[in-house]
mmCIF file of C-alpha atoms and ligand atoms in Angstrom:
data_model
loop_
_atom_site.group_PDB
_atom_site.id
_atom_site.type_symbol
_atom_site.label_atom_id
_atom_site.label_comp_id
_atom_site.label_asym_id
_atom_site.label_seq_id
_atom_site.Cartn_x
_atom_site.Cartn_y
_atom_site.Cartn_z
ATOM 1 C CA MET Z 1 -2.391 -7.878 -28.558
ATOM 2 C CA ALA Z 2 -5.771 -7.298 -26.927
ATOM 3 C CA SER Z 3 -8.116 -4.764 -28.481
ATOM 4 C CA SER Z 4 -11.571 -3.454 -27.586
ATOM 5 C CA GLU Z 5 -13.053 -5.929 -30.125
ATOM 6 C CA ASP Z 6 -12.136 -8.852 -27.826
ATOM 7 C CA THR Z 7 -14.224 -7.463 -24.980
ATOM 8 C CA ALA Z 8 -17.853 -7.631 -23.902
ATOM 9 C CA THR Z 9 -19.549 -4.269 -24.362
ATOM 10 C CA VAL Z 10 -21.808 -3.195 -21.542
ATOM 11 C CA GLN Z 11 -24.940 -1.348 -22.566
ATOM 12 C CA PRO Z 12 -27.660 -0.130 -20.219
ATOM 13 C CA SER Z 13 -31.106 -1.552 -21.143
ATOM 14 C CA VAL Z 14 -33.356 0.687 -23.189
ATOM 15 C CA ASP Z 15 -37.103 1.056 -22.690
ATOM 16 C CA GLN Z 16 -37.857 0.489 -26.403
ATOM 17 C CA ALA Z 17 -41.590 1.151 -26.049
ATOM 18 C CA SER Z 18 -41.071 4.661 -24.727
ATOM 19 C CA VAL Z 19 -38.126 5.912 -26.838
ATOM 20 C CA GLY Z 20 -39.047 9.213 -28.479
ATOM 21 C CA ARG Z 21 -42.450 9.375 -26.735
ATOM 22 C CA ASP Z 22 -43.375 11.812 -24.046
ATOM 23 C CA ASN Z 23 -46.926 10.776 -23.284
ATOM 24 C CA GLY Z 24 -47.389 11.746 -19.679
ATOM 25 C CA LEU Z 25 -43.963 10.649 -18.496
ATOM 26 C CA THR Z 26 -43.655 11.204 -14.753
ATOM 27 C CA TYR Z 27 -40.864 10.886 -12.207
ATOM 28 C CA ALA Z 28 -42.329 7.562 -11.065
ATOM 29 C CA SER Z 29 -42.863 6.111 -14.538
ATOM 30 C CA TYR Z 30 -39.408 7.178 -15.829
ATOM 31 C CA LEU Z 31 -37.714 5.547 -12.817
ATOM 32 C CA ARG Z 32 -40.110 2.554 -12.740
ATOM 33 C CA LEU Z 33 -40.639 3.197 -9.084
ATOM 34 C CA SER Z 34 -43.676 0.981 -8.636
ATOM 35 C CA GLU Z 35 -41.671 -2.046 -9.888
ATOM 36 C CA MET Z 36 -38.557 -1.072 -7.932
ATOM 37 C CA LEU Z 37 -40.292 -0.320 -4.644
ATOM 38 C CA ASP Z 38 -42.187 -3.596 -4.828
ATOM 39 C CA GLN Z 39 -38.965 -5.631 -4.652
ATOM 40 C CA GLN Z 40 -38.320 -5.444 -0.904
ATOM 41 C CA ARG Z 41 -40.018 -8.581 0.440
ATOM 42 C CA CYS Z 42 -39.220 -9.626 3.998
ATOM 43 C CA ARG Z 43 -39.096 -13.334 4.808
ATOM 44 C CA SER Z 44 -39.338 -13.247 8.607
ATOM 45 C CA LEU Z 45 -42.723 -13.706 10.331
ATOM 46 C CA PRO Z 46 -43.576 -11.752 12.363
ATOM 47 C CA VAL Z 47 -41.495 -9.334 10.300
ATOM 48 C CA ALA Z 48 -38.275 -8.422 12.145
ATOM 49 C CA HIS Z 49 -37.852 -4.648 12.284
ATOM 50 C CA ASP Z 50 -34.357 -4.634 10.711
ATOM 51 C CA GLU Z 51 -35.029 -6.901 7.731
ATOM 52 C CA LEU Z 52 -36.301 -4.095 5.457
ATOM 53 C CA LEU Z 53 -33.054 -2.185 6.029
ATOM 54 C CA PHE Z 54 -30.989 -5.296 5.317
ATOM 55 C CA ILE Z 55 -32.755 -5.986 2.002
ATOM 56 C CA ALA Z 56 -32.711 -2.338 0.886
ATOM 57 C CA VAL Z 57 -28.998 -1.926 1.661
ATOM 58 C CA HIS Z 58 -28.073 -5.010 -0.368
ATOM 59 C CA GLN Z 59 -30.245 -3.930 -3.292
ATOM 60 C CA VAL Z 60 -28.636 -0.483 -3.273
ATOM 61 C CA TYR Z 61 -25.210 -2.189 -3.356
ATOM 62 C CA GLU Z 62 -26.255 -4.248 -6.366
ATOM 63 C CA LEU Z 63 -27.446 -1.085 -8.170
ATOM 64 C CA TRP Z 64 -24.084 0.568 -7.572
ATOM 65 C CA PHE Z 65 -22.330 -2.632 -8.680
ATOM 66 C CA LYS Z 66 -24.252 -2.392 -11.958
ATOM 67 C CA VAL Z 67 -23.072 1.196 -12.493
ATOM 68 C CA LEU Z 68 -19.496 0.272 -11.515
ATOM 69 C CA LEU Z 69 -19.448 -2.562 -14.056
ATOM 70 C CA PHE Z 70 -20.616 -0.179 -16.761
ATOM 71 C CA GLU Z 71 -17.961 2.390 -15.839
ATOM 72 C CA LEU Z 72 -15.094 -0.080 -15.324
ATOM 73 C CA ALA Z 73 -15.764 -1.824 -18.649
ATOM 74 C CA ASP Z 74 -15.557 1.596 -20.275
ATOM 75 C CA VAL Z 75 -12.291 2.336 -18.422
ATOM 76 C CA ARG Z 76 -10.858 -0.907 -19.806
ATOM 77 C CA ASP Z 77 -12.093 -0.171 -23.355
ATOM 78 C CA ARG Z 78 -10.785 3.415 -23.227
ATOM 79 C CA MET Z 79 -7.359 2.148 -22.154
ATOM 80 C CA LEU Z 80 -7.322 -0.421 -24.958
ATOM 81 C CA GLY Z 81 -8.268 2.381 -27.356
ATOM 82 C CA GLY Z 82 -5.505 4.681 -26.008
ATOM 83 C CA ASP Z 83 -7.918 7.224 -24.456
ATOM 84 C CA THR Z 84 -6.202 7.680 -21.086
ATOM 85 C CA TYR Z 85 -8.036 10.934 -20.331
ATOM 86 C CA ARG Z 86 -11.514 9.363 -20.294
ATOM 87 C CA ALA Z 87 -10.202 6.246 -18.568
ATOM 88 C CA ARG Z 88 -9.067 8.460 -15.674
ATOM 89 C CA LEU Z 89 -12.268 10.488 -15.707
ATOM 90 C CA ARG Z 90 -14.351 7.305 -15.333
ATOM 91 C CA LEU Z 91 -12.038 5.931 -12.630
ATOM 92 C CA ARG Z 92 -12.540 9.119 -10.635
ATOM 93 C CA ARG Z 93 -16.275 8.446 -10.695
ATOM 94 C CA CYS Z 94 -15.657 4.839 -9.637
ATOM 95 C CA HIS Z 95 -13.617 6.052 -6.632
ATOM 96 C CA GLU Z 96 -16.542 8.223 -5.489
ATOM 97 C CA ILE Z 97 -19.046 5.387 -5.898
ATOM 98 C CA GLU Z 98 -16.701 3.118 -3.957
ATOM 99 C CA ARG Z 99 -16.457 5.713 -1.187
ATOM 100 C CA VAL Z 100 -20.262 5.564 -0.927
ATOM 101 C CA LEU Z 101 -20.072 1.747 -0.794
ATOM 102 C CA VAL Z 102 -17.579 1.867 2.082
ATOM 103 C CA ASN Z 103 -19.558 4.456 4.050
ATOM 104 C CA GLN Z 104 -22.849 2.680 3.482
ATOM 105 C CA VAL Z 105 -21.696 -0.089 5.810
ATOM 106 C CA ASP Z 106 -22.227 2.431 8.661
ATOM 107 C CA VAL Z 107 -25.979 2.089 8.096
ATOM 108 C CA VAL Z 108 -25.723 -1.687 8.539
ATOM 109 C CA ASP Z 109 -23.932 -1.101 11.844
ATOM 110 C CA THR Z 110 -27.046 0.598 13.237
ATOM 111 C CA MET Z 111 -28.440 -2.938 13.642
ATOM 112 C CA THR Z 112 -27.739 -4.619 16.951
ATOM 113 C CA PRO Z 113 -26.495 -8.235 16.764
ATOM 114 C CA HIS Z 114 -29.764 -9.153 18.454
ATOM 115 C CA GLY Z 115 -31.808 -7.275 15.820
ATOM 116 C CA PHE Z 116 -29.890 -9.095 13.069
ATOM 117 C CA LEU Z 117 -30.339 -12.526 14.667
ATOM 118 C CA GLU Z 118 -34.113 -11.940 14.741
ATOM 119 C CA PHE Z 119 -34.254 -12.538 10.968
ATOM 120 C CA ARG Z 120 -30.885 -14.163 10.142
ATOM 121 C CA GLY Z 121 -32.541 -17.596 10.030
ATOM 122 C CA SER Z 122 -34.697 -16.469 7.079
ATOM 123 C CA LEU Z 123 -31.579 -15.849 4.978
ATOM 124 C CA GLY Z 124 -31.083 -19.629 4.675
ATOM 125 C CA THR Z 125 -27.835 -20.345 2.809
ATOM 126 C CA SER Z 126 -27.935 -17.068 0.870
ATOM 127 C CA SER Z 127 -24.978 -14.705 1.318
ATOM 128 C CA GLY Z 128 -23.269 -11.721 -0.321
ATOM 129 C CA PHE Z 129 -20.586 -14.293 -1.124
ATOM 130 C CA GLN Z 130 -22.885 -15.395 -3.973
ATOM 131 C CA SER Z 131 -23.121 -11.930 -5.572
ATOM 132 C CA ALA Z 132 -22.393 -12.385 -9.294
ATOM 133 C CA GLN Z 133 -21.905 -8.663 -9.905
ATOM 134 C CA PHE Z 134 -19.406 -8.343 -7.025
ATOM 135 C CA ARG Z 135 -17.295 -11.143 -8.591
ATOM 136 C CA GLU Z 136 -17.711 -9.662 -12.051
ATOM 137 C CA ILE Z 137 -16.234 -6.377 -10.803
ATOM 138 C CA GLU Z 138 -13.337 -8.321 -9.277
ATOM 139 C CA PHE Z 139 -12.718 -10.308 -12.498
ATOM 140 C CA LEU Z 140 -12.873 -7.159 -14.646
ATOM 141 C CA SER Z 141 -10.545 -5.358 -12.243
ATOM 142 C CA GLY Z 142 -7.915 -8.091 -12.453
ATOM 143 C CA ALA Z 143 -8.690 -10.960 -10.044
ATOM 144 C CA ASP Z 144 -8.566 -14.334 -11.842
ATOM 145 C CA ASP Z 145 -10.695 -16.372 -9.457
ATOM 146 C CA HIS Z 146 -11.521 -19.465 -11.559
ATOM 147 C CA GLY Z 147 -11.968 -21.459 -8.327
ATOM 148 C CA TRP Z 148 -14.932 -19.329 -7.186
ATOM 149 C CA LEU Z 149 -16.663 -19.770 -10.547
ATOM 150 C CA ALA Z 150 -16.099 -23.547 -10.510
ATOM 151 C CA ARG Z 151 -17.792 -23.792 -7.086
ATOM 152 C CA ALA Z 152 -20.633 -21.357 -7.797
ATOM 153 C CA GLY Z 153 -23.467 -23.825 -8.386
ATOM 154 C CA TRP Z 154 -26.088 -21.161 -7.496
ATOM 155 C CA LEU Z 155 -25.433 -19.023 -10.591
ATOM 156 C CA THR Z 156 -27.954 -18.707 -13.413
ATOM 157 C CA ALA Z 157 -26.731 -19.849 -16.846
ATOM 158 C CA GLU Z 158 -26.632 -16.192 -17.936
ATOM 159 C CA ASP Z 159 -24.536 -15.125 -14.912
ATOM 160 C CA ARG Z 160 -22.136 -18.041 -15.503
ATOM 161 C CA ARG Z 161 -21.740 -17.122 -19.181
ATOM 162 C CA ARG Z 162 -21.069 -13.472 -18.312
ATOM 163 C CA LEU Z 163 -18.541 -14.312 -15.601
ATOM 164 C CA SER Z 164 -16.701 -16.849 -17.802
ATOM 165 C CA ARG Z 165 -16.444 -14.220 -20.496
ATOM 166 C CA ARG Z 166 -15.058 -11.710 -18.016
ATOM 167 C CA LEU Z 167 -12.359 -14.187 -16.990
ATOM 168 C CA ALA Z 168 -11.417 -14.796 -20.626
ATOM 169 C CA GLU Z 169 -11.287 -11.180 -21.795
ATOM 170 C CA PRO Z 170 -8.686 -8.484 -20.984
ATOM 171 C CA ASP Z 171 -9.073 -6.944 -17.525
ATOM 172 C CA LEU Z 172 -8.014 -3.476 -16.368
ATOM 173 C CA TRP Z 173 -4.461 -4.608 -15.654
ATOM 174 C CA ASP Z 174 -4.102 -6.208 -19.127
ATOM 175 C CA ALA Z 175 -5.305 -2.945 -20.664
ATOM 176 C CA PHE Z 176 -2.795 -0.928 -18.632
ATOM 177 C CA VAL Z 177 0.023 -3.248 -19.749
ATOM 178 C CA VAL Z 178 -1.081 -2.680 -23.373
ATOM 179 C CA LEU Z 179 -0.549 1.055 -22.752
ATOM 180 C CA LEU Z 180 2.930 0.376 -21.335
ATOM 181 C CA THR Z 181 3.776 -1.564 -24.498
ATOM 182 C CA ARG Z 182 2.530 1.266 -26.700
ATOM 183 C CA ALA Z 183 4.726 3.682 -24.741
ATOM 184 C CA GLY Z 184 7.697 1.522 -25.782
ATOM 185 C CA PHE Z 185 8.343 -0.418 -22.574
ATOM 186 C CA PRO Z 186 9.196 -4.127 -22.691
ATOM 187 C CA VAL Z 187 6.586 -5.864 -20.494
ATOM 188 C CA ALA Z 188 7.078 -9.613 -20.951
ATOM 189 C CA THR Z 189 8.427 -10.230 -17.420
ATOM 190 C CA ALA Z 190 7.554 -8.911 -13.966
ATOM 191 C CA SER Z 191 10.971 -7.284 -13.630
ATOM 192 C CA GLN Z 192 10.570 -5.481 -16.976
ATOM 193 C CA ARG Z 193 7.169 -4.191 -15.860
ATOM 194 C CA SER Z 194 8.630 -3.163 -12.517
ATOM 195 C CA ALA Z 195 11.380 -1.190 -14.295
ATOM 196 C CA ALA Z 196 8.720 0.468 -16.480
ATOM 197 C CA LEU Z 197 6.627 1.457 -13.443
ATOM 198 C CA CYS Z 198 9.666 2.961 -11.712
ATOM 199 C CA GLU Z 199 10.553 4.971 -14.793
ATOM 200 C CA ILE Z 200 6.987 6.249 -15.117
ATOM 201 C CA ALA Z 201 7.071 7.336 -11.471
ATOM 202 C CA ALA Z 202 10.318 9.249 -11.880
ATOM 203 C CA GLY Z 203 8.485 12.409 -12.983
ATOM 204 C CA ASP Z 204 9.285 12.438 -16.716
ATOM 205 C CA ASP Z 205 6.599 14.525 -18.488
ATOM 206 C CA ARG Z 206 6.412 11.972 -21.311
ATOM 207 C CA TYR Z 207 4.844 9.492 -18.896
ATOM 208 C CA SER Z 208 2.633 11.797 -16.819
ATOM 209 C CA GLU Z 209 -0.593 10.337 -18.256
ATOM 210 C CA LEU Z 210 0.522 6.780 -17.502
ATOM 211 C CA TRP Z 211 1.527 7.827 -14.002
ATOM 212 C CA GLU Z 212 -1.869 9.460 -13.362
ATOM 213 C CA LEU Z 213 -3.606 6.377 -14.672
ATOM 214 C CA SER Z 214 -1.553 4.033 -12.493
ATOM 215 C CA GLU Z 215 -2.474 6.215 -9.505
ATOM 216 C CA ALA Z 216 -6.146 6.000 -10.448
ATOM 217 C CA LEU Z 217 -5.891 2.198 -10.672
ATOM 218 C CA ILE Z 218 -4.215 1.960 -7.290
ATOM 219 C CA GLY Z 219 -6.978 4.228 -5.941
ATOM 220 C CA HIS Z 220 -9.601 1.762 -7.222
ATOM 221 C CA ASP Z 221 -7.679 -1.133 -5.644
ATOM 222 C CA GLN Z 222 -7.374 0.768 -2.356
ATOM 223 C CA MET Z 223 -11.087 1.603 -2.209
ATOM 224 C CA TRP Z 224 -12.047 -2.022 -2.895
ATOM 225 C CA SER Z 225 -9.680 -3.178 -0.131
ATOM 226 C CA SER Z 226 -11.207 -0.586 2.198
ATOM 227 C CA TRP Z 227 -14.640 -2.033 1.509
ATOM 228 C CA ARG Z 228 -13.417 -5.558 2.221
ATOM 229 C CA GLN Z 229 -11.873 -4.416 5.527
ATOM 230 C CA ARG Z 230 -14.936 -2.380 6.504
ATOM 231 C CA HIS Z 231 -17.301 -5.246 5.703
ATOM 232 C CA GLN Z 232 -15.128 -7.693 7.677
ATOM 233 C CA LEU Z 233 -15.398 -5.462 10.755
ATOM 234 C CA THR Z 234 -19.173 -5.310 10.430
ATOM 235 C CA VAL Z 235 -19.304 -9.094 10.200
ATOM 236 C CA LEU Z 236 -17.234 -9.323 13.389
ATOM 237 C CA ARG Z 237 -19.531 -6.783 15.026
ATOM 238 C CA GLN Z 238 -22.749 -8.537 14.005
ATOM 239 C CA LEU Z 239 -21.716 -12.182 14.214
ATOM 240 C CA GLY Z 240 -18.578 -12.414 16.319
ATOM 241 C CA VAL Z 241 -16.776 -15.553 15.170
ATOM 242 C CA ARG Z 242 -19.902 -17.428 14.019
ATOM 243 C CA PRO Z 243 -19.655 -19.058 10.565
ATOM 244 C CA GLY Z 244 -21.305 -17.355 7.588
ATOM 245 C CA THR Z 245 -24.568 -18.374 5.907
ATOM 246 C CA ALA Z 246 -22.578 -19.479 2.814
ATOM 247 C CA GLY Z 247 -20.629 -21.885 5.034
ATOM 248 C CA SER Z 248 -17.332 -20.001 5.376
ATOM 249 C CA ALA Z 249 -15.606 -19.405 8.721
ATOM 250 C CA GLY Z 250 -17.062 -15.865 8.594
ATOM 251 C CA ALA Z 251 -14.880 -12.990 9.867
ATOM 252 C CA SER Z 252 -11.605 -14.964 9.668
ATOM 253 C CA TYR Z 253 -12.303 -15.969 6.030
ATOM 254 C CA LEU Z 254 -12.998 -12.307 5.237
ATOM 255 C CA ALA Z 255 -9.818 -11.130 7.018
ATOM 256 C CA GLY Z 256 -7.832 -13.271 4.534
ATOM 257 C CA ARG Z 257 -9.795 -11.837 1.583
ATOM 258 C CA ALA Z 258 -9.087 -8.297 2.818
ATOM 259 C CA GLN Z 259 -5.395 -8.805 2.013
ATOM 260 C CA LEU Z 260 -6.022 -9.350 -1.716
ATOM 261 C CA LYS Z 261 -4.856 -6.780 -4.242
ATOM 262 C CA PHE Z 262 -5.838 -6.388 -7.895
ATOM 263 C CA TYR Z 263 -2.503 -4.814 -8.844
ATOM 264 C CA PRO Z 264 0.293 -6.299 -6.703
ATOM 265 C CA GLU Z 265 2.889 -5.012 -9.174
ATOM 266 C CA LEU Z 266 1.697 -1.427 -8.682
ATOM 267 C CA TRP Z 267 1.952 -1.850 -4.903
ATOM 268 C CA GLU Z 268 5.363 -3.544 -5.107
ATOM 269 C CA ALA Z 269 6.661 -0.730 -7.311
ATOM 270 C CA ARG Z 270 6.176 1.731 -4.420
ATOM 271 C CA THR Z 271 9.353 0.306 -2.883
ATOM 272 C CA CYS Z 272 11.524 1.282 -5.853
ATOM 273 C CA PHE Z 273 10.397 4.930 -5.874
ATOM 274 C CA GLY Z 274 13.292 7.146 -4.883
ATOM 275 C CA GLY Z 275 15.642 4.159 -4.375
ATOM 276 C CA SER Z 276 15.492 1.597 -1.561
ATOM 277 C CA ALA Z 277 17.004 3.747 1.229
ATOM 278 C CA PRO Z 278 14.707 4.242 4.248
ATOM 279 C CA VAL Z 279 13.294 7.783 4.498
HETATM 280 C C1 HEM J 1 -25.133 -7.814 8.874
HETATM 281 C C2 HEM J 1 -24.447 -7.554 7.788
HETATM 282 C C3 HEM J 1 -23.594 -8.580 7.093
HETATM 283 C C4 HEM J 1 -23.126 -9.769 7.567
HETATM 284 C C5 HEM J 1 -23.303 -10.383 8.959
HETATM 285 C C6 HEM J 1 -22.380 -10.379 6.477
HETATM 286 C C7 HEM J 1 -21.739 -11.588 6.576
HETATM 287 C C8 HEM J 1 -20.927 -12.134 5.612
HETATM 288 C C9 HEM J 1 -20.151 -13.340 5.760
HETATM 289 C C10 HEM J 1 -20.083 -14.184 7.036
HETATM 290 C C11 HEM J 1 -19.510 -13.556 4.597
HETATM 291 C C12 HEM J 1 -18.579 -14.732 4.277
HETATM 292 C C13 HEM J 1 -19.290 -15.726 3.396
HETATM 293 C C14 HEM J 1 -20.297 -16.555 4.148
HETATM 294 O O1 HEM J 1 -19.919 -17.590 4.703
HETATM 295 O O2 HEM J 1 -21.485 -16.174 4.173
HETATM 296 C C15 HEM J 1 -19.866 -12.492 3.708
HETATM 297 C C16 HEM J 1 -19.391 -12.343 2.429
HETATM 298 C C17 HEM J 1 -19.753 -11.313 1.595
HETATM 299 N N1 HEM J 1 -20.669 -10.314 1.860
HETATM 300 FE FE1 HEM J 1 -21.493 -9.911 3.622
HETATM 301 N N2 HEM J 1 -22.418 -9.564 5.401
HETATM 302 C C18 HEM J 1 -23.157 -8.457 5.717
HETATM 303 C C19 HEM J 1 -23.450 -7.385 4.896
HETATM 304 C C20 HEM J 1 -23.093 -7.301 3.578
HETATM 305 C C21 HEM J 1 -23.455 -6.235 2.703
HETATM 306 C C22 HEM J 1 -24.289 -4.995 3.060
HETATM 307 C C23 HEM J 1 -22.949 -6.549 1.487
HETATM 308 C C24 HEM J 1 -23.129 -5.724 0.262
HETATM 309 C C25 HEM J 1 -23.329 -6.243 -0.915
HETATM 310 C C26 HEM J 1 -22.242 -7.805 1.595
HETATM 311 C C27 HEM J 1 -21.562 -8.442 0.591
HETATM 312 C C28 HEM J 1 -20.744 -9.535 0.758
HETATM 313 C C29 HEM J 1 -19.849 -10.030 -0.257
HETATM 314 C C30 HEM J 1 -19.639 -9.440 -1.635
HETATM 315 C C31 HEM J 1 -19.195 -11.127 0.280
HETATM 316 C C32 HEM J 1 -18.112 -11.966 -0.378
HETATM 317 C C33 HEM J 1 -16.766 -11.366 0.044
HETATM 318 C C34 HEM J 1 -15.589 -12.166 -0.483
HETATM 319 O O3 HEM J 1 -15.699 -13.371 -0.749
HETATM 320 O O4 HEM J 1 -14.531 -11.527 -0.624
HETATM 321 N N3 HEM J 1 -22.338 -8.219 2.883
HETATM 322 N N4 HEM J 1 -20.730 -11.627 4.355
#
């Protein structure tokens, strides 16, 4: 059975040189603003007006992805350790971050297709499709996309090592199934798990924590799907049916991706709630 010892721990970096010192710390030095604000380098010449926005928005996404990875790894470890309360608490935070991620696409939509095309050529073959942290969140959440990793020749050795480890270790769904086992449910087959999920949903107080947790997981899945759908619409709005810079068919490729679910068994179980009669 999986335990938290099988999993990669995620630790934020520590500024070793400044631990315990308070010599003139300022807002800017604590947040390393001069380094951070120096990272937005446009590639178009003359600089296209919208390129700064495009770079900043993507960097903000990657910062939130970093926080999500930290939180989701903790959710997984808490579940493996039997701490359902903190697992739910962290998932609630993840939902709110994900809501920000969905709404942030509105800012991208303030670009006109013409404004975007002014600098699109300077993106070369780069694309959000290559985001290692985005895939890491998907792997940790429950998507086993070995095919993407096999094709991802652009990754650094460190990113590849991290992503391979994520695929090998327990994901959020594995950790939830461990909790079902501990609650006494047989979970070896899909139909056993489906029976367990229906029983949990039936309102028995003994399973209220598992029910709340399954709702929090489906909330995470739903928010991620919402982002995929929202992003697909923006791609349609900005590019029409042009292909993407990573070489995909663009909006139609993304429409297929928008159907994916991390927890199909949780979604399928909705049908058994209250019997199969139409309401
Ligand atoms: C003008 C705005 C945007 C356009 C036109 C756009 C376009 C595309 C296209 C066409 C793809 C498919 C892969 C390819 O062939 O390139 C893609 C994938 C992706 N983009 Fe964007 N994108 C935009 C904004 C963003 C933003 C703000 C993010 C935030 C990080 C992002 C993250 C991603 C990710 C993660 C994928 C992979 C999705 C998947 O494979 O499921 N994109 N994008």
